[in-house]
Structure formats: structure tokens, C-alpha cells
Coordinates of C-alpha atoms in Angstrom, one line a residue:
M1 CA 88.7 114.3 83.6
A2 CA 89.8 111.1 85.3
Y3 CA 92.9 109.4 84.0
N4 CA 93.1 106.5 86.3
W5 CA 91.1 104.2 88.7
S6 CA 92.0 103.8 92.3
I7 CA 91.0 101.9 95.4
S8 CA 89.7 104.2 98.1
T9 CA 92.5 105.5 100.4
T10 CA 89.9 106.6 103.0
L11 CA 90.3 103.2 104.7
R12 CA 93.8 101.6 104.2
N13 CA 93.6 99.3 107.2
P14 CA 91.2 96.3 107.1
D15 CA 90.7 96.3 110.9
R16 CA 89.7 100.0 110.6
M17 CA 87.2 99.0 107.9
I18 CA 85.6 96.4 110.1
D19 CA 85.3 98.8 113.1
W20 CA 83.7 101.5 110.9
L21 CA 81.3 98.9 109.5
K22 CA 80.3 97.9 113.0
V23 CA 79.2 101.5 113.6
V24 CA 77.1 101.4 110.4
N25 CA 75.6 98.1 111.4
N26 CA 74.8 99.2 115.0
Y27 CA 73.3 102.7 114.2
L28 CA 72.4 103.2 110.6
I29 CA 70.9 100.0 109.1
G30 CA 67.3 100.7 108.2
E31 CA 67.9 104.5 108.6
T32 CA 67.3 107.1 105.9
W33 CA 70.5 108.3 104.3
N34 CA 69.8 112.0 104.5
N35 CA 71.9 115.0 105.6
E36 CA 71.0 114.4 109.3
N37 CA 72.3 110.8 109.3
Q38 CA 75.3 111.7 107.2
I39 CA 76.4 114.1 109.9
R40 CA 75.3 111.7 112.6
F41 CA 77.6 109.0 111.1
Q42 CA 80.7 111.2 111.2
I43 CA 79.8 112.2 114.8
L44 CA 79.5 108.5 115.8
L45 CA 82.9 107.8 114.3
I46 CA 84.4 110.5 116.5
Q47 CA 82.5 109.3 119.5
H48 CA 83.9 105.8 119.0
K49 CA 87.4 107.2 118.5
L50 CA 87.6 105.9 114.9
Y51 CA 88.0 109.3 113.5
K52 CA 90.0 112.2 115.1
P53 CA 89.3 115.7 113.8
T54 CA 92.1 118.0 113.2
N55 CA 90.9 121.0 115.2
I56 CA 90.5 119.8 118.8
T57 CA 91.5 121.0 122.2
A58 CA 94.4 119.7 124.3
I59 CA 91.8 118.2 126.7
E60 CA 89.9 116.5 123.8
K61 CA 93.2 115.1 122.4
E62 CA 94.2 113.7 125.8
K63 CA 90.8 112.0 126.1
F64 CA 91.3 110.5 122.6
E65 CA 94.5 109.0 123.9
D66 CA 93.1 107.8 127.2
F67 CA 91.9 104.2 126.7
N68 CA 89.7 104.4 129.8
S69 CA 87.9 107.6 128.7
N70 CA 84.9 107.6 126.5
F71 CA 83.1 110.4 124.6
T72 CA 79.4 111.0 124.8
Y73 CA 77.6 111.7 121.6
D74 CA 77.1 115.3 122.6
E75 CA 80.9 115.7 123.2
A76 CA 81.6 114.2 119.8
K77 CA 79.0 116.5 118.2
I78 CA 80.7 119.6 119.7
M79 CA 84.0 118.5 118.3
F80 CA 82.4 117.9 114.9
E81 CA 80.8 121.3 114.9
E82 CA 84.0 123.0 115.9
Q83 CA 85.6 121.9 112.6
N84 CA 83.3 124.5 110.7
Y85 CA 83.0 122.3 107.6
Q86 CA 81.4 124.1 104.6
D87 CA 79.4 120.9 103.8
P88 CA 79.2 119.0 107.1
A89 CA 77.1 116.2 105.6
M90 CA 79.8 115.5 103.0
R91 CA 82.1 114.2 105.7
G92 CA 79.7 111.4 106.4
R93 CA 79.1 110.6 102.8
T94 CA 82.8 110.4 102.2
S95 CA 83.3 108.1 105.2
L96 CA 80.4 105.8 104.0
S97 CA 81.6 105.7 100.4
P98 CA 84.1 102.8 100.7
F99 CA 81.4 100.5 102.1
K100 CA 79.1 101.2 99.3
K101 CA 82.0 101.0 96.8
M102 CA 82.9 97.6 98.1
G103 CA 79.4 96.2 98.3
L104 CA 79.2 96.0 102.1
I105 CA 76.1 98.2 102.3
K106 CA 73.6 99.3 99.7
I107 CA 71.3 102.3 99.7
S108 CA 67.9 101.5 98.2
N109 CA 65.1 104.1 98.3
N110 CA 67.5 106.2 100.3
T111 CA 67.6 103.6 103.1
I112 CA 70.8 101.8 104.2
Y113 CA 70.9 98.0 104.1
L114 CA 73.7 95.6 105.1
T115 CA 74.5 93.2 102.3
S116 CA 75.5 89.5 102.5
M117 CA 79.1 90.7 101.9
G118 CA 78.8 93.0 104.9
E119 CA 77.3 90.2 107.0
Y120 CA 80.3 88.0 106.0
L121 CA 82.8 90.6 107.0
L122 CA 81.2 91.1 110.4
S123 CA 81.1 87.3 111.1
D124 CA 83.5 85.7 113.5
N125 CA 85.3 83.6 110.9
Y126 CA 85.7 86.1 108.0
D127 CA 88.7 85.9 105.7
F128 CA 89.6 89.4 104.6
G129 CA 91.5 88.0 101.5
Y130 CA 88.5 86.0 100.4
F131 CA 86.2 89.0 100.9
L132 CA 88.5 91.2 98.7
F133 CA 88.8 88.5 96.0
R134 CA 85.0 88.2 95.8
I135 CA 84.7 92.0 95.5
F136 CA 87.5 92.6 93.0
L137 CA 86.1 89.9 90.7
K138 CA 83.1 92.2 90.2
W139 CA 84.4 95.7 90.8
E140 CA 84.6 97.6 87.6
Y141 CA 84.8 101.0 85.8
K142 CA 82.7 102.5 84.6
N143 CA 80.0 101.6 87.2
P144 CA 76.8 103.4 88.1
S145 CA 77.8 103.7 91.8
E146 CA 80.9 105.9 91.1
K147 CA 79.7 108.9 89.2
G148 CA 83.2 110.5 88.9
T149 CA 84.7 108.0 86.5
N150 CA 85.2 108.7 82.9
S151 CA 82.4 107.3 80.7
N152 CA 85.0 105.8 78.4
F153 CA 86.3 103.5 81.1
N154 CA 85.7 99.8 80.3
I155 CA 87.7 97.7 82.8
N156 CA 87.7 95.3 85.7
P157 CA 90.9 96.5 87.4
F158 CA 91.8 93.3 89.2
I159 CA 91.3 91.0 86.2
A160 CA 93.0 93.4 83.9
T161 CA 96.0 93.6 86.2
L162 CA 96.3 89.8 86.1
H163 CA 96.1 89.9 82.3
L164 CA 98.7 92.7 82.0
I165 CA 101.2 90.9 84.3
N166 CA 100.6 87.7 82.3
K167 CA 101.2 89.5 79.0
V168 CA 104.4 91.0 80.3
N169 CA 105.6 87.6 81.4
E170 CA 104.8 86.2 78.0
I171 CA 107.0 88.9 76.4
A172 CA 109.8 88.0 78.8
I173 CA 109.5 84.3 77.7
E174 CA 109.5 85.3 74.0
R175 CA 112.7 87.4 74.6
N176 CA 114.3 84.6 76.6
E177 CA 114.5 86.9 79.7
I178 CA 113.8 86.3 83.3
V179 CA 110.1 86.1 84.1
K180 CA 109.5 88.3 87.2
G181 CA 106.2 90.1 86.9
I182 CA 106.2 93.9 86.9
S183 CA 108.0 96.4 89.1
K184 CA 106.3 99.0 91.4
D185 CA 107.3 101.7 89.0
E186 CA 105.7 99.8 86.0
F187 CA 102.6 99.2 88.1
T188 CA 102.3 102.9 88.8
L189 CA 102.6 103.9 85.2
F190 CA 100.7 101.1 83.4
V191 CA 98.4 99.4 85.8
Q192 CA 96.8 102.4 87.5
T193 CA 96.2 104.2 84.2
L194 CA 94.9 101.1 82.3
T195 CA 91.2 102.2 81.8
D196 CA 90.2 100.0 78.8
Y197 CA 90.7 96.3 78.6
N198 CA 91.2 96.6 74.9
N199 CA 94.6 98.2 75.6
I200 CA 96.1 95.4 77.7
Q201 CA 98.4 94.2 74.9
V202 CA 99.4 97.7 73.9
Y203 CA 100.2 98.6 77.6
A204 CA 102.2 95.4 77.9
N205 CA 104.4 96.4 74.9
E206 CA 104.8 99.9 76.2
L207 CA 105.7 98.7 79.6
Y208 CA 108.4 96.5 78.2
N209 CA 109.7 99.4 76.2
Y210 CA 109.9 101.4 79.4
R211 CA 111.7 98.5 81.1
T212 CA 114.3 98.4 78.3
Y213 CA 114.8 102.1 78.6
I214 CA 115.4 101.8 82.4
K215 CA 117.8 98.9 81.9
E216 CA 119.8 100.9 79.4
L217 CA 119.7 104.0 81.7
T218 CA 120.9 102.0 84.6
A219 CA 123.8 100.6 82.6
N220 CA 124.9 104.1 81.4
T221 CA 128.3 104.8 83.1
E222 CA 128.5 108.4 81.8
M223 CA 125.6 109.7 83.8
S224 CA 125.5 110.5 87.5
S225 CA 122.9 109.0 89.8
Q226 CA 121.2 112.3 90.0
E227 CA 121.1 112.6 86.2
K228 CA 119.7 109.1 85.9
E229 CA 116.9 109.9 88.4
E230 CA 116.0 113.1 86.6
A231 CA 115.9 111.2 83.2
K232 CA 113.8 108.5 84.8
K233 CA 111.3 111.0 86.1
N234 CA 111.1 112.8 82.7
K235 CA 110.5 109.5 81.0
K236 CA 107.6 108.8 83.3
L237 CA 106.1 112.2 82.6
I238 CA 106.4 111.7 78.9
I239 CA 104.6 108.3 79.2
L240 CA 101.8 109.9 81.3
Q241 CA 101.4 112.7 78.8
A242 CA 101.0 110.2 76.0
I243 CA 98.4 108.2 78.0
T244 CA 96.4 111.2 79.2
Q245 CA 97.0 113.8 76.4
E246 CA 97.6 116.2 79.2
T247 CA 100.2 118.9 78.4
N248 CA 100.3 120.9 81.7
Q249 CA 103.5 119.7 83.4
N250 CA 102.3 120.7 86.9
K251 CA 99.2 118.5 86.5
L252 CA 101.3 115.6 85.2
E253 CA 103.7 115.8 88.2
R254 CA 100.7 115.9 90.5
L255 CA 99.2 112.9 88.8
L256 CA 102.5 111.0 89.1
N257 CA 102.6 111.7 92.8
N258 CA 99.0 110.6 93.2
L259 CA 99.6 107.4 91.2
K260 CA 102.4 106.4 93.6
D261 CA 100.1 106.7 96.5
Y262 CA 97.4 104.8 94.7
T263 CA 99.9 102.1 93.8
D264 CA 100.9 101.2 97.3
N265 CA 97.2 100.9 98.3
T266 CA 96.3 98.8 95.2
I267 CA 99.2 96.4 95.7
R268 CA 98.3 96.0 99.4
Y269 CA 94.7 95.1 98.6
F270 CA 95.2 93.1 95.4
R271 CA 97.9 91.1 97.1
A272 CA 95.6 90.3 100.0
T273 CA 93.4 88.3 97.6
R274 CA 96.4 85.8 97.5
Y275 CA 96.5 86.0 93.7
L276 CA 99.5 88.3 93.5
Y277 CA 103.0 87.4 94.7
I278 CA 105.6 89.8 95.9
R279 CA 109.2 89.1 95.0
G280 CA 112.5 90.9 94.9
G281 CA 112.3 92.5 98.3
G282 CA 108.9 93.8 97.7
Y283 CA 109.8 95.5 94.4
W284 CA 108.3 93.1 91.9
I285 CA 104.6 92.1 91.6
D286 CA 103.9 88.8 89.9
L287 CA 101.1 86.2 89.6
E288 CA 101.0 83.8 92.5
P289 CA 102.5 80.6 91.1
R290 CA 100.7 78.4 93.7
R291 CA 97.4 79.5 92.3
N292 CA 98.3 79.0 88.7
I293 CA 95.3 76.8 87.9
E294 CA 92.9 79.3 89.3
I295 CA 94.6 82.3 87.6
Q296 CA 94.6 80.6 84.2
A297 CA 91.0 79.8 84.7
L298 CA 90.2 83.5 85.5
L299 CA 92.2 84.7 82.5
S300 CA 90.4 82.2 80.2
T301 CA 87.0 83.2 81.6
Y302 CA 87.3 87.0 82.0
D303 CA 88.9 89.4 79.6
G304 CA 89.1 92.3 82.0
S305 CA 86.1 94.2 80.6
S306 CA 83.3 95.9 82.6
N307 CA 79.8 94.5 82.4
L308 CA 78.8 98.1 81.7
L309 CA 75.7 97.8 83.9
E310 CA 73.7 101.0 83.9
N311 CA 71.3 100.3 86.8
E312 CA 72.9 101.1 90.2
D313 CA 70.7 98.7 92.2
E314 CA 71.5 95.8 89.8
Y315 CA 75.2 96.6 90.1
V316 CA 75.3 96.8 93.9
E317 CA 73.2 93.7 94.1
Y318 CA 75.7 91.8 92.0
L319 CA 78.7 93.3 93.7
S320 CA 77.4 92.5 97.2
N321 CA 76.4 88.9 96.7
I322 CA 79.2 86.8 98.2
N323 CA 78.1 83.7 96.2
L324 CA 78.5 85.4 92.8
P325 CA 80.0 84.7 90.4
I326 CA 80.4 80.9 90.3
L327 CA 84.2 80.5 90.1
P328 CA 85.4 78.9 86.9
W329 CA 87.5 76.3 88.7
E330 CA 84.6 75.1 90.9
T331 CA 84.1 72.0 88.9
Q332 CA 85.1 68.5 89.8
R333 CA 87.8 68.4 87.2
E334 CA 89.5 71.7 88.1
L335 CA 89.2 71.2 91.9
T336 CA 90.7 67.8 91.5
N337 CA 93.6 69.4 89.5
I338 CA 94.1 71.9 92.3
I339 CA 94.1 69.2 94.9
E340 CA 96.7 67.1 92.9
S341 CA 98.9 70.2 92.6
L342 CA 98.6 70.9 96.4
V343 CA 99.3 67.2 97.2
S344 CA 102.5 67.4 95.1
E345 CA 103.6 70.5 97.1
V346 CA 102.7 68.9 100.5
N347 CA 104.4 65.6 99.7
E348 CA 107.5 67.5 98.6
L349 CA 107.5 69.3 102.0
E350 CA 107.0 66.1 103.9
S351 CA 110.0 64.6 102.1
Q352 CA 112.1 67.7 102.9
L353 CA 111.1 67.6 106.6
D354 CA 111.6 63.8 107.0
I355 CA 107.9 63.4 107.6
E356 CA 106.1 60.3 106.4
V357 CA 104.8 61.1 102.9
K358 CA 101.1 60.6 103.2
D359 CA 98.5 59.4 100.7
Y360 CA 95.9 62.1 100.2
S361 CA 93.9 60.3 97.5
L362 CA 90.8 60.1 99.7
L363 CA 90.5 63.9 99.4
I364 CA 89.5 63.5 95.8
V365 CA 85.7 62.9 95.8
E366 CA 82.8 63.7 93.6
D367 CA 81.0 66.3 95.8
I368 CA 82.0 69.9 94.8
D369 CA 81.6 71.4 98.3
T370 CA 83.7 68.7 99.9
L371 CA 86.4 69.2 97.2
K372 CA 86.5 72.9 98.1
E373 CA 86.8 72.1 101.8
N374 CA 89.6 69.6 101.0
V375 CA 91.5 72.3 99.0
E376 CA 91.5 74.6 102.1
E377 CA 92.5 71.7 104.3
L378 CA 95.6 71.0 102.1
R379 CA 96.5 74.7 102.1
A380 CA 96.3 74.7 105.9
I381 CA 98.6 71.6 106.0
R382 CA 101.0 73.3 103.6
K383 CA 101.1 76.4 105.9
D384 CA 101.9 74.2 108.9
Y385 CA 104.7 72.5 107.0
L386 CA 106.1 75.8 105.8
D387 CA 106.1 77.0 109.4
T388 CA 108.0 73.8 110.5
K389 CA 110.4 74.2 107.6
K390 CA 111.1 77.8 108.6
H391 CA 111.6 76.8 112.3
K392 CA 114.2 74.3 111.2
E393 CA 116.0 76.8 108.9
L394 CA 116.1 79.2 111.8
Q395 CA 118.3 76.9 113.7
N396 CA 121.1 77.8 111.3
I397 CA 123.4 80.7 112.2
E398 CA 123.1 82.3 108.7
E399 CA 119.3 82.5 109.1
I400 CA 119.6 84.0 112.6
E401 CA 122.0 86.6 111.3
K402 CA 119.5 87.4 108.6
C403 CA 116.9 87.9 111.3
I404 CA 119.2 90.2 113.3
H405 CA 119.9 92.2 110.1
S406 CA 116.2 92.6 109.4
L407 CA 115.3 93.7 113.0
N408 CA 118.2 96.2 112.9
N409 CA 116.8 97.6 109.6
I410 CA 113.1 97.2 110.3
R411 CA 112.1 100.7 109.1
N412 CA 113.9 100.2 105.7
L413 CA 112.3 96.9 104.7
G414 CA 110.0 96.7 101.7
D415 CA 106.6 96.5 103.4
K416 CA 105.1 98.5 106.3
P417 CA 107.4 98.4 109.3
S418 CA 104.6 97.2 111.6
I419 CA 104.0 94.1 109.4
Q420 CA 107.7 93.5 109.1
L421 CA 108.1 93.7 112.9
E422 CA 105.4 91.0 113.4
K423 CA 107.1 88.8 110.8
W424 CA 110.7 89.1 112.1
S425 CA 109.7 88.9 115.7
S426 CA 107.8 85.7 114.9
L427 CA 110.9 84.3 113.2
A428 CA 113.1 85.4 116.1
L429 CA 110.9 83.4 118.5
H430 CA 111.2 80.4 116.1
A431 CA 115.0 80.7 116.3
L432 CA 115.3 81.2 120.1
N433 CA 114.3 77.8 121.4
D434 CA 112.4 74.6 121.2
A435 CA 108.8 75.8 121.0
I436 CA 106.0 73.3 120.3
S437 CA 104.6 76.0 118.0
I438 CA 104.9 79.7 117.2
N439 CA 101.6 81.0 115.7
P440 CA 101.5 84.5 114.4
N441 CA 98.0 85.7 113.9
Y442 CA 98.7 87.9 110.8
P443 CA 97.0 86.6 107.7
V444 CA 99.4 85.2 105.1
G445 CA 99.5 84.5 101.4
D446 CA 100.3 81.2 99.9
D447 CA 104.0 82.0 100.3
N448 CA 103.4 82.3 104.0
E449 CA 104.4 85.9 103.9
P450 CA 102.2 88.3 106.0
L451 CA 99.5 90.3 104.2
F452 CA 98.4 92.5 107.1
T453 CA 99.1 92.9 110.8
A454 CA 97.2 90.6 113.2
P455 CA 93.5 91.6 113.5
A456 CA 92.2 93.5 116.4
G457 CA 91.1 91.3 119.3
K458 CA 93.9 88.8 119.0
A459 CA 97.5 88.7 120.2
D460 CA 100.0 89.3 117.5
I461 CA 101.8 86.0 118.1
E462 CA 101.0 83.0 120.3
C463 CA 103.8 80.7 121.6
Y464 CA 103.4 77.3 123.1
Y465 CA 106.1 75.4 125.0
N466 CA 106.2 72.3 127.2
D467 CA 106.7 74.3 130.5
F468 CA 104.8 77.5 129.8
N469 CA 102.9 79.5 127.1
S470 CA 103.3 83.1 125.9
I471 CA 101.9 85.7 123.7
C472 CA 104.1 88.3 121.9
E473 CA 102.8 91.8 121.1
V474 CA 104.8 94.2 118.9
T475 CA 104.5 97.8 118.0
M476 CA 106.5 100.4 116.1
L477 CA 104.9 103.2 118.2
T478 CA 107.1 105.0 120.7
G479 CA 105.1 108.0 121.8
R480 CA 102.2 108.3 124.2
N481 CA 100.0 106.7 121.5
Q482 CA 102.0 103.5 122.3
W483 CA 100.3 103.4 125.7
Y484 CA 96.9 104.3 124.2
N485 CA 97.0 101.7 121.5
E486 CA 98.8 98.9 123.3
G487 CA 98.3 99.3 127.1
Q488 CA 94.9 98.0 127.8
P489 CA 94.7 95.7 124.6
V490 CA 97.9 93.9 125.6
M491 CA 96.7 93.2 129.1
R492 CA 93.3 92.1 127.8
H493 CA 94.9 89.8 125.1
L494 CA 97.0 88.2 127.8
R495 CA 94.1 87.7 130.2
D496 CA 92.1 86.0 127.4
F497 CA 95.1 83.8 126.5
E498 CA 95.5 82.9 130.2
N499 CA 91.9 81.9 130.5
I500 CA 92.0 79.7 127.4
N501 CA 95.4 78.1 128.3
N502 CA 95.1 77.9 132.0
E503 CA 97.0 74.6 132.5
K504 CA 100.4 76.5 132.3
E505 CA 101.8 79.8 133.3
A506 CA 101.3 82.4 130.6
Y507 CA 103.6 85.4 129.8
C508 CA 103.5 88.3 127.4
L509 CA 106.6 89.6 125.6
F510 CA 106.0 93.2 124.6
L511 CA 108.4 94.4 121.8
A512 CA 108.9 98.0 120.7
P513 CA 111.7 100.2 119.5
K514 CA 111.6 101.9 122.9
M515 CA 109.2 102.0 125.8
H516 CA 107.0 105.0 126.7
Q517 CA 106.8 105.8 130.4
D518 CA 103.0 105.4 130.4
T519 CA 103.2 102.0 128.8
T520 CA 105.8 100.8 131.3
N521 CA 103.8 102.1 134.2
T522 CA 100.6 100.3 133.0
F523 CA 102.4 97.0 132.7
W524 CA 104.2 97.5 136.0
I525 CA 100.8 97.9 137.8
A526 CA 99.5 94.7 136.1
N527 CA 102.6 92.8 137.1
K528 CA 103.0 94.1 140.7
Y529 CA 99.4 94.5 141.7
E530 CA 96.6 93.3 139.4
Y531 CA 94.7 93.5 136.2
E532 CA 91.0 92.5 136.5
G533 CA 91.6 90.9 139.9
S534 CA 95.0 89.1 139.5
N535 CA 98.5 90.1 138.5
Q536 CA 100.1 89.3 135.1
R537 CA 103.5 88.5 133.7
I538 CA 104.3 91.1 131.0
I539 CA 107.9 91.6 129.9
P540 CA 108.7 94.8 128.0
L541 CA 111.7 94.4 125.7
T542 CA 113.1 96.8 123.1
I543 CA 113.9 95.5 119.6
N544 CA 117.6 95.9 120.4
Q545 CA 117.2 93.7 123.5
L546 CA 115.6 91.0 121.4
I547 CA 118.6 91.3 119.0
E548 CA 120.8 90.8 122.1
L549 CA 119.1 87.5 122.7
L550 CA 119.6 86.4 119.1
E551 CA 123.3 87.4 119.3
L552 CA 123.6 85.2 122.4
L553 CA 121.9 82.4 120.5
I554 CA 124.6 82.5 117.9
V555 CA 127.4 82.4 120.5
T556 CA 125.8 79.4 122.2
K557 CA 125.4 77.5 118.9
R558 CA 129.1 78.1 118.1
E559 CA 130.2 77.0 121.6
G560 CA 127.8 74.0 121.6
I561 CA 125.7 75.3 124.5
A562 CA 122.0 74.3 124.4
L563 CA 119.6 77.2 124.8
C564 CA 116.0 75.9 125.5
H565 CA 112.7 77.2 126.5
Q566 CA 113.4 76.5 130.2
N567 CA 116.3 78.9 130.0
M568 CA 114.0 81.5 128.5
K569 CA 111.5 81.0 131.3
V570 CA 114.2 81.8 133.8
L571 CA 114.8 85.1 132.1
L572 CA 111.1 85.9 131.9
D573 CA 110.7 85.1 135.6
N574 CA 113.7 87.1 136.5
I575 CA 112.4 90.2 134.7
V576 CA 108.9 89.9 136.2
N577 CA 110.4 89.4 139.7
I578 CA 112.3 92.6 139.6
K579 CA 109.0 94.0 141.0
N580 CA 109.9 92.5 144.3
R581 CA 113.0 94.6 144.8
V582 CA 112.2 98.0 143.2
N583 CA 109.5 100.5 143.9
S584 CA 108.6 102.1 140.6
S585 CA 108.1 101.3 136.9
S586 CA 111.1 103.5 135.9
D587 CA 113.4 101.5 138.3
W588 CA 111.9 98.3 136.8
L589 CA 112.8 99.4 133.3
R590 CA 116.3 100.4 134.3
E591 CA 116.9 96.9 135.9
I592 CA 115.8 94.9 132.9
P593 CA 119.1 95.3 130.9
I594 CA 121.0 94.4 134.0
E595 CA 118.9 91.3 134.4
I596 CA 119.5 90.4 130.8
N597 CA 123.3 90.7 131.1
S598 CA 123.3 88.6 134.3
W599 CA 121.2 85.9 132.6
K600 CA 123.5 85.9 129.5
N601 CA 126.5 85.5 131.7
S602 CA 124.9 82.6 133.6
I603 CA 124.1 80.8 130.2
L604 CA 127.7 81.2 129.0
S605 CA 129.2 80.1 132.3
N606 CA 127.4 76.8 132.4

């Protein structure tokens, strides 16, 4: 029996979802979804290096990691067959399941079709958050596409989550306590197991009882930390037992562990819709205050129940139509209210930034489509102003110290380290000098916090200065997979950036905890000799070396020394030009810290 709902963990990364969908689109659309094509799909994923089987040879593994090596279909087929799956076709069915579950494809008369939602996600200008929002508005349990769900389920998980958080916040207001949404622990216990919208208020009350218990447990001075953790776990198991009526303790413990995994995935995806807001170092999940008008309209329109559609074709057709449903705030009155709220935010930011406070009254018109475009225009303006505000804040020593602390503790921050590294590297570049603009390519929420890492095909961060331009690529990888994942893509991103911004010299700052020899050698060849016909300027720096530059920045600020982008260009050129006096990539890497120290001394002696 199912006790909870969950978002598929088969595909956690949105870029991976898009790459897999491209395989479906290129090879399977219009094909019969039979055992043969189910096996074929899994083989194609292996061939395109989107899925790596467990049981492979050392040679096959090396080829997986070699960016310049490709598999033939027959080679991928051999690898697939070597896995000796009991039900080979099931692997392909499992891999395709998330696309059907999220309305990207539909199977009608046993034939695979791409939906309008799938077409949108494969378009050049897709917004992953908007795609997820449109899906989650309609994704429900029970539904005829997911046979394993309990027939008693009656819930739209996304809408019910908004309702539950709203109810908990209302209880906090009634008790004159701080309104902060719900914790990750509370999310695990009470969101993932909420299977009937009729229980939303009951769950809100039980959640608050659990919160009170944890507060009292934390304040208990007679118990050790270990005793408190044990008591907390036991309380969770008691709650799950009451919810599920399951008495087997092993099953309850297994369920608790599974729910924790589901929670991380659910929060990641729900937050990407931009309707949830993360606070308290990533521990609290709240309603996004900047979308209050939209959220209240959703809560007034939808109660969190399922439509209980019985016909699978009807359900998939509804789920996959990107234009349905009509959003409750897509009226002249509500869109005007949203614009007025955004204008208030934007004007406040203009005032804080000493920018002329502009009159946006012309954005309020009668045409609905134009109003929707104007809403997005104002959100883009707000994002630019928030970037400018952060740039100014990062000229303060306290903010630079915060940046140093975060980079030093990058693995211990609330979100995935790769996302945090992109964020704090971007902020470090804001702090370092007088850029025209620093543009990270990761998608952000309304709070300007990153939702995911930058999408494939784009540089992580683009930097524009008066005298030169640069991209910055970051990775948490340190093994040979660093070279496989970053070597060729970094050089390709830089070449694309050079071609688009050919009026100035272009550089690439490559940041990682440490450099793998193969990565360094690849960049050395691109710098000293060529990549696609001409050499490049790629500067590999460790996170600690970036921290060194920030520490120097603090010293210069305290001593009244100006550190500008021309100074940074000198350092970048010096590191690139090491190639003229050494004969190997290893010598180049050893010379970089020496060059940094020499440059630092020259800055401080001027």
C-alpha cells in the first residue's frame, strides 16, 4: 500500500531531463511503444552517454569519460545486454515514465507522441520554472496514468502544499508567533504523506503540535544531544504510525528514510515554480511573498483536490496542454494589481539605489496579453535592480567576509554545493572590481536566489568590463570526471562567447576545489597552441585562490588602494603568459600561485 506521493527521482536534474527528452524526440516519436522500442530507448540513452550501466569494463568506462569518444549503437547494445536484466524492457519503461508522468509525451494507441508541453521544453526559450508550474497545477493523485497509487488518494500535491503552509502560517498568526512557513522535517512528515485534501486543516494542527514538541525538546536542559535526537526520531515514527496505521517498525524506519529523499526532490522542484520561498539557511519553506496575489488567487480557486479523472487519455491531454488551465489572476483587474505591487517594489529599489524613480503607469493597459508581458518586464527590471543592489553591498568588507566564509564552507551550505558555488563565485566577481555587469546564467526565484545550476550549452557566469570580457565556469568535481564534464564544454563556451563578443579580448576563469591533471592539460593546450584553430585564455584557479583574491580585496579597501578590472586583467594575462616560459601543463599549474603572490605584492606596493 502507498502511504505517500512523490516526484520521480529518476531525473533530478532538469538539464538531464531535456537531454533525455531530445533522445525521445529524435528516435521514438511516432514509434510503437513495445518491448523492442523500450529496450531500444535504454540502449540509446547509453549510446548518448546519458545513462551509464553499473556492470561495464574498464575500457567502456574510459570511453564514457572521454569527451571525444562516441559509442555506436551496437556497442551500447552490448553493454546493455551485459547487465543481464531479468526484464530488459522494464529499464526503458522506467526511463520514459517521468516524461509521461509530467505530460511531455503521451502514448495513444500504443504510439508515442510529443505534447505541446514537450515542444515547449525543447524550444530555445523555455523557462523550466514556468513548465513545472504548469505541470504541478494539474498533477494529481489518484490519476489514471500512475497505477500504483492508492485508490483513496484525492490530492493535487502542489496546491495542497500551498494550502498546508498557508494554514500553518495562519495558526502562527493566531498564536502571535513568528510566521516562517514549515521546516524540512515538518515537510517530510506532513507534506509528503498528505494524500487527501480534506485533511489539510488536520495536518496543519498536527504539524503545529509536532513543532511545539520539538521546541520543548530543544529547550530541555536535562537531556543530552544524543537523547534529544533519539526522542525526535521516535516522535517521527509515532506520527508516521498514526498516519499509515503501519505497526512494523522496520517498515516505518524505511518509510522515514524514503520520505527524506523524496522531500529534497519535492522542495527542489516545487521551489523552481517560484511559488515557494526558502528562508532560514534553507531549512524553512514558505510561500513566496512576492507572488502573494497569485498565491491567494490559487488558494481561492483550487482546494487541493484531484479532478479524479478516470480516462487516461483525457488526463494526459489536460496535463500536457501548456495553455490550460486559465490562471485565476489572468484578468485585467488582477494583473493590474500585480503590476502595481511590482511597481511599488521597483520604485523602492530605485530609491535605495539613488536611481530616478520612474513612472510605470503606461504599463497598465486593457489588453490581457500585454499586461502579462508587462508583468514579466517588471520582474526583469526588479532582477536587474537586485543585482545592482547586491553589487553595491559587496563593496562592504562585511559582505566580502561573508563571501569568503561561504566559499570556505561551500560543502556545508544548505543547498547543493554546485549551486552554491555558482552563487558565491558570482558574488565574489561582483565584489572584486568595477564590472559593467556580472550575469550568472542560473535560473533564479523572485528573491534572486539560484534555483538550479546554469543550463547546458551556456557559460555559468558572463562578466563584462570596459577593457575586456570574461566567462566564469565552476565545478565541484575534482576527479577525472572533471575533465570529462568540463574540458571540452568550457573551451566551447569560451569560443562561443568570443565569437559573440569579438570587440574585446575574452577570458575564462575556471574554478574548482582542485585541478585534475587532465583538465589542466586540456586548457594548457588550448592556451599555448589552439582550440578550433586559435588559442584561448583560460585561467584555472582553485576556490582557495579565489579566496586569496577576496582577502587581498579586504586589505586594499582598508588601506585605501583601488583594485579595478584593469588590475585583474594584468593578473589574467600574467597567468596565461606563463605558457611562454614553461614547457608543460604541470609546470604551468605550479607557477600560478607564484604569479598570484607576485601580483598581490605589486598591488600592495603601489
